[in-house]
Amino acid sequence: MDKNALPSEELLSKYNKLKDYLASLRSVAVAFSGGVDSTFLLYAAREALGENVTAFTASLMSFPEREMSEALSLSDSLGVRNEVIVADEYKIEGFINNPENRCYLCKRNILEKIIDKAHKMGIDTVIEGSIVDDLSDDRPGHKAIKELGVISPLIQAGLTKEEIRILSKHFSLPTYNKPSYSCLYTRIPHGDKITDEKLRMIDEAEVFILGLGFSDVRVRFRDGSARIEVPPDETAHFTDENVKARIDSELKRIGFDFSKNC
């Protein structure tokens, strides 16, 4: 994103139409992760509906404490009440075997719990932050969204990731330049059993590498070894002998057999 980019009149018009639509819903429950898109949606909903907005954040084994803390802090800064939903995803039959439809099972489980709690609170409409860019990806979670009748206002508004970043910066949202985040389950190949120990190792490794000055990182678990992904423009920093030695030493301490940049 061009750090100096300003929203065009056309983009501001899209935003105003989004707000008008949200205002017509009267009250909403927002599935909220604290990422770029859901934070922008929560902001827009708060602007449109005032106090008739509630954020719902799922507590997952794959959602690190650092992300949960940030989500709670963001909703608080926007003046929105946040209901934490305990996902209990391990109780889903076959889930820990990491099947191909893992994302669908997880998304449906979360949304069902949000819908149930929202309805008990008298909130009829649940919305979530999928965007136009997501339509080009193979995302099993979209199936769950459609099946349960959850609304995706950012798609309806025709908003892209780039446009949401521009608007987020315009409205001084701290997430405007936050890297895209995917849950820790995505670091484990389908068919490879999900365990607390694997998730712990992945999370500790990512926290350590981020602490070395990287803006983003993915540590993928492969047969006991770590396959590390960093942004292309930070590869030189990763291959610095001192940095690489520190990463290798720490990941071995965490429990990985071997680490490699991919």
CSV table of C-alpha atoms in Angstrom, one decimal:
chain,number,residue,atom,x,y,z
A,1,MET,CA,0.0,0.0,0.0
A,2,ASP,CA,1.2,3.5,-0.8
A,3,LYS,CA,1.7,5.0,2.7
A,4,ASN,CA,0.6,8.4,1.3
A,5,ALA,CA,-2.6,7.1,-0.4
A,6,LEU,CA,-5.8,9.0,0.4
A,7,PRO,CA,-9.3,7.7,-0.2
A,8,SER,CA,-10.8,8.8,-3.4
A,9,GLU,CA,-14.3,10.3,-3.6
A,10,GLU,CA,-15.5,7.0,-5.0
A,11,LEU,CA,-14.0,5.0,-2.1
A,12,LEU,CA,-15.5,7.4,0.4
A,13,SER,CA,-18.9,6.9,-1.3
A,14,LYS,CA,-18.4,3.1,-1.0
A,15,TYR,CA,-17.8,3.6,2.7
A,16,ASN,CA,-20.8,5.8,3.2
A,17,LYS,CA,-23.0,3.2,1.5
A,18,LEU,CA,-21.6,0.6,3.8
A,19,LYS,CA,-22.5,2.6,6.8
A,20,ASP,CA,-26.0,3.2,5.5
A,21,TYR,CA,-26.5,-0.5,5.0
A,22,LEU,CA,-25.1,-1.3,8.5
A,23,ALA,CA,-27.4,1.3,10.0
A,24,SER,CA,-30.4,-0.5,8.4
A,25,LEU,CA,-29.6,-3.6,10.4
A,26,ARG,CA,-30.4,-1.8,13.7
A,27,SER,CA,-28.1,-4.1,15.8
A,28,VAL,CA,-25.3,-6.5,14.9
A,29,ALA,CA,-23.0,-9.1,16.3
A,30,VAL,CA,-19.6,-8.8,14.6
A,31,ALA,CA,-17.3,-11.9,14.3
A,32,PHE,CA,-14.1,-10.2,15.4
A,33,SER,CA,-10.5,-11.4,15.2
A,34,GLY,CA,-8.7,-8.1,15.5
A,35,GLY,CA,-7.3,-8.3,11.9
A,36,VAL,CA,-7.4,-5.6,9.3
A,37,ASP,CA,-10.8,-6.4,7.8
A,38,SER,CA,-12.8,-7.3,11.0
A,39,THR,CA,-11.4,-4.2,12.8
A,40,PHE,CA,-12.5,-2.0,9.9
A,41,LEU,CA,-15.9,-3.6,9.9
A,42,LEU,CA,-16.2,-3.2,13.6
A,43,TYR,CA,-15.3,0.5,13.3
A,44,ALA,CA,-17.8,1.1,10.5
A,45,ALA,CA,-20.5,-0.7,12.5
A,46,ARG,CA,-19.8,1.4,15.5
A,47,GLU,CA,-20.0,4.5,13.5
A,48,ALA,CA,-23.3,3.4,11.9
A,49,LEU,CA,-25.0,1.9,15.0
A,50,GLY,CA,-23.4,3.4,18.0
A,51,GLU,CA,-23.9,1.2,21.0
A,52,ASN,CA,-26.0,-1.4,19.1
A,53,VAL,CA,-22.8,-3.3,18.2
A,54,THR,CA,-21.2,-6.2,20.0
A,55,ALA,CA,-18.0,-7.9,19.0
A,56,PHE,CA,-17.6,-11.6,19.4
A,57,THR,CA,-14.1,-13.1,19.5
A,58,ALA,CA,-13.5,-16.8,19.5
A,59,SER,CA,-11.0,-18.3,22.0
A,60,LEU,CA,-9.3,-21.0,20.0
A,61,MET,CA,-6.3,-23.2,20.6
A,62,SER,CA,-4.9,-21.8,17.3
A,63,PHE,CA,-5.4,-18.2,18.3
A,64,PRO,CA,-2.3,-17.1,20.2
A,65,GLU,CA,-2.7,-15.1,23.4
A,66,ARG,CA,-1.0,-12.1,21.8
A,67,GLU,CA,-3.7,-12.0,19.1
A,68,MET,CA,-6.5,-12.4,21.7
A,69,SER,CA,-5.1,-9.6,23.8
A,70,GLU,CA,-4.8,-7.3,20.8
A,71,ALA,CA,-8.4,-8.1,19.7
A,72,LEU,CA,-9.8,-7.3,23.2
A,73,SER,CA,-7.7,-4.1,23.3
A,74,LEU,CA,-8.9,-3.0,19.9
A,75,SER,CA,-12.6,-3.5,20.6
A,76,ASP,CA,-12.2,-1.7,23.9
A,77,SER,CA,-10.5,1.3,22.1
A,78,LEU,CA,-13.4,1.4,19.7
A,79,GLY,CA,-15.9,1.5,22.6
A,80,VAL,CA,-17.5,-1.8,21.7
A,81,ARG,CA,-18.4,-4.6,24.1
A,82,ASN,CA,-16.6,-7.9,23.4
A,83,GLU,CA,-18.1,-11.3,24.1
A,84,VAL,CA,-15.4,-14.0,24.1
A,85,ILE,CA,-16.7,-17.3,22.7
A,86,VAL,CA,-15.0,-20.5,23.8
A,87,ALA,CA,-14.8,-22.6,20.6
A,88,ASP,CA,-14.0,-26.0,22.1
A,89,GLU,CA,-12.9,-27.1,18.6
A,90,TYR,CA,-11.2,-30.2,19.9
A,91,LYS,CA,-14.6,-31.6,20.7
A,92,ILE,CA,-15.6,-31.6,17.0
A,93,GLU,CA,-15.5,-35.2,15.8
A,94,GLY,CA,-12.3,-35.9,13.8
A,95,PHE,CA,-11.1,-32.4,14.1
A,96,ILE,CA,-7.7,-33.1,15.7
A,97,ASN,CA,-6.9,-35.4,12.8
A,98,ASN,CA,-6.7,-32.2,10.7
A,99,PRO,CA,-9.0,-33.2,7.8
A,100,GLU,CA,-9.1,-31.3,4.5
A,101,ASN,CA,-12.3,-29.6,5.7
A,102,ARG,CA,-10.8,-28.5,9.0
A,103,CYS,CA,-11.4,-24.8,8.2
A,104,TYR,CA,-15.0,-25.4,7.4
A,105,LEU,CA,-15.6,-27.4,10.6
A,106,CYS,CA,-13.9,-24.7,12.7
A,107,LYS,CA,-15.6,-21.7,11.0
A,108,ARG,CA,-19.1,-23.4,11.3
A,109,ASN,CA,-18.5,-24.3,14.9
A,110,ILE,CA,-17.5,-20.7,15.8
A,111,LEU,CA,-20.3,-19.0,13.9
A,112,GLU,CA,-22.9,-21.4,15.4
A,113,LYS,CA,-21.8,-20.4,18.9
A,114,ILE,CA,-21.8,-16.7,18.0
A,115,ILE,CA,-25.3,-17.0,16.5
A,116,ASP,CA,-26.6,-18.8,19.5
A,117,LYS,CA,-25.2,-16.3,22.0
A,118,ALA,CA,-26.2,-13.3,19.9
A,119,HIS,CA,-29.8,-14.5,19.6
A,120,LYS,CA,-29.9,-15.0,23.4
A,121,MET,CA,-28.8,-11.4,23.7
A,122,GLY,CA,-31.6,-10.2,21.4
A,123,ILE,CA,-29.3,-9.6,18.4
A,124,ASP,CA,-30.7,-11.1,15.2
A,125,THR,CA,-27.9,-10.2,12.7
A,126,VAL,CA,-24.4,-11.7,12.7
A,127,ILE,CA,-21.9,-10.1,10.3
A,128,GLU,CA,-18.3,-11.0,9.4
A,129,GLY,CA,-15.3,-9.4,7.6
A,130,SER,CA,-14.7,-11.4,4.4
A,131,ILE,CA,-13.7,-9.1,1.5
A,132,VAL,CA,-13.8,-9.2,-2.3
A,133,ASP,CA,-10.2,-10.5,-2.5
A,134,ASP,CA,-11.3,-13.6,-0.5
A,135,LEU,CA,-13.7,-14.7,-3.3
A,136,SER,CA,-10.8,-15.6,-5.5
A,137,ASP,CA,-9.4,-18.0,-2.9
A,138,ASP,CA,-10.4,-21.6,-2.1
A,139,ARG,CA,-11.7,-20.9,1.4
A,140,PRO,CA,-13.9,-23.6,2.9
A,141,GLY,CA,-15.0,-21.2,5.6
A,142,HIS,CA,-17.1,-19.4,3.1
A,143,LYS,CA,-19.3,-22.4,2.8
A,144,ALA,CA,-20.1,-22.2,6.5
A,145,ILE,CA,-20.8,-18.4,6.3
A,146,LYS,CA,-23.3,-19.0,3.5
A,147,GLU,CA,-25.0,-22.0,5.1
A,148,LEU,CA,-25.6,-20.2,8.4
A,149,GLY,CA,-26.9,-16.9,6.8
A,150,VAL,CA,-24.1,-14.8,8.2
A,151,ILE,CA,-23.7,-11.5,6.3
A,152,SER,CA,-20.5,-10.2,4.7
A,153,PRO,CA,-21.0,-6.4,4.4
A,154,LEU,CA,-17.5,-5.7,3.0
A,155,ILE,CA,-18.1,-8.0,0.1
A,156,GLN,CA,-21.5,-6.4,-0.5
A,157,ALA,CA,-19.8,-3.0,-0.5
A,158,GLY,CA,-17.2,-4.3,-3.1
A,159,LEU,CA,-14.3,-3.4,-0.8
A,160,THR,CA,-10.8,-4.8,-1.5
A,161,LYS,CA,-7.9,-5.3,1.0
A,162,GLU,CA,-6.1,-2.3,-0.5
A,163,GLU,CA,-9.1,-0.1,-0.1
A,164,ILE,CA,-9.7,-1.2,3.5
A,165,ARG,CA,-6.1,-0.4,4.3
A,166,ILE,CA,-6.4,3.0,2.8
A,167,LEU,CA,-9.7,3.7,4.7
A,168,SER,CA,-8.3,2.3,7.9
A,169,LYS,CA,-5.3,4.6,7.8
A,170,HIS,CA,-7.7,7.5,6.9
A,171,PHE,CA,-9.7,6.7,10.1
A,172,SER,CA,-6.5,6.3,12.2
A,173,LEU,CA,-7.1,2.6,12.8
A,174,PRO,CA,-3.9,1.0,14.1
A,175,THR,CA,-4.4,-2.1,12.0
A,176,TYR,CA,-4.1,-0.4,8.6
A,177,ASN,CA,-0.7,-1.9,8.0
A,178,LYS,CA,-1.1,-5.1,10.1
A,179,PRO,CA,0.1,-8.2,8.2
A,180,SER,CA,-2.5,-10.7,7.3
A,181,TYR,CA,-2.9,-13.4,9.9
A,182,SER,CA,-3.9,-17.0,9.5
A,183,CYS,CA,-4.5,-19.3,12.5
A,184,LEU,CA,-1.8,-21.7,13.8
A,185,TYR,CA,-3.7,-24.7,12.4
A,186,THR,CA,-2.7,-23.6,8.9
A,187,ARG,CA,1.0,-24.3,9.9
A,188,ILE,CA,0.3,-28.0,10.2
A,189,PRO,CA,-0.3,-30.1,7.0
A,190,HIS,CA,-3.7,-31.7,6.5
A,191,GLY,CA,-3.6,-35.2,7.9
A,192,ASP,CA,-0.9,-34.4,10.4
A,193,LYS,CA,-2.5,-34.7,13.8
A,194,ILE,CA,-3.1,-31.4,15.7
A,195,THR,CA,-1.6,-31.4,19.2
A,196,ASP,CA,-1.2,-28.7,21.9
A,197,GLU,CA,2.6,-29.4,21.8
A,198,LYS,CA,2.9,-28.6,18.1
A,199,LEU,CA,0.8,-25.4,18.5
A,200,ARG,CA,3.0,-24.3,21.5
A,201,MET,CA,6.2,-24.9,19.5
A,202,ILE,CA,4.9,-22.9,16.5
A,203,ASP,CA,3.7,-20.0,18.6
A,204,GLU,CA,6.9,-19.8,20.7
A,205,ALA,CA,9.0,-19.9,17.5
A,206,GLU,CA,7.0,-17.2,15.8
A,207,VAL,CA,7.1,-14.9,18.9
A,208,PHE,CA,10.8,-15.3,19.1
A,209,ILE,CA,11.4,-14.5,15.4
A,210,LEU,CA,9.1,-11.5,15.5
A,211,GLY,CA,11.2,-10.3,18.4
A,212,LEU,CA,14.2,-10.2,16.1
A,213,GLY,CA,12.7,-7.4,14.1
A,214,PHE,CA,10.7,-9.2,11.4
A,215,SER,CA,7.4,-7.7,10.5
A,216,ASP,CA,5.7,-11.1,9.8
A,217,VAL,CA,6.5,-14.8,10.0
A,218,ARG,CA,5.0,-18.2,9.4
A,219,VAL,CA,6.6,-21.2,11.1
A,220,ARG,CA,5.3,-24.4,9.4
A,221,PHE,CA,5.6,-27.7,11.2
A,222,ARG,CA,6.9,-30.4,9.0
A,223,ASP,CA,7.8,-33.8,10.5
A,224,GLY,CA,9.3,-32.2,13.6
A,225,SER,CA,11.2,-29.6,11.6
A,226,ALA,CA,10.4,-25.9,11.1
A,227,ARG,CA,9.9,-24.3,7.6
A,228,ILE,CA,10.1,-20.6,8.1
A,229,GLU,CA,8.6,-17.9,5.9
A,230,VAL,CA,9.4,-14.2,6.2
A,231,PRO,CA,8.5,-11.4,3.8
A,232,PRO,CA,10.7,-11.4,0.7
A,233,ASP,CA,12.2,-8.0,1.5
A,234,GLU,CA,13.4,-9.4,4.9
A,235,THR,CA,15.1,-12.5,3.6
A,236,ALA,CA,18.5,-10.9,3.8
A,237,HIS,CA,18.0,-10.2,7.5
A,238,PHE,CA,17.0,-13.8,8.0
A,239,THR,CA,20.1,-15.2,6.3
A,240,ASP,CA,22.4,-13.0,8.4
A,241,GLU,CA,24.7,-15.5,10.1
A,242,ASN,CA,24.2,-14.1,13.6
A,243,VAL,CA,20.4,-14.0,13.2
A,244,LYS,CA,20.2,-17.5,11.6
A,245,ALA,CA,22.3,-18.9,14.5
A,246,ARG,CA,20.1,-17.4,17.1
A,247,ILE,CA,17.0,-18.7,15.4
A,248,ASP,CA,18.5,-22.2,15.0
A,249,SER,CA,19.5,-22.3,18.6
A,250,GLU,CA,16.1,-21.1,19.9
A,251,LEU,CA,14.1,-23.4,17.7
A,252,LYS,CA,16.1,-26.4,18.9
A,253,ARG,CA,15.5,-25.4,22.5
A,254,ILE,CA,11.7,-25.1,21.7
A,255,GLY,CA,11.8,-28.7,20.3
A,256,PHE,CA,12.3,-28.5,16.6
A,257,ASP,CA,14.8,-30.8,14.9
A,258,PHE,CA,15.8,-28.5,12.1
A,259,SER,CA,14.8,-25.1,10.7
A,260,LYS,CA,15.0,-23.7,7.3
A,261,ASN,CA,13.9,-20.6,5.4
A,262,CYS,CA,11.5,-21.4,2.5
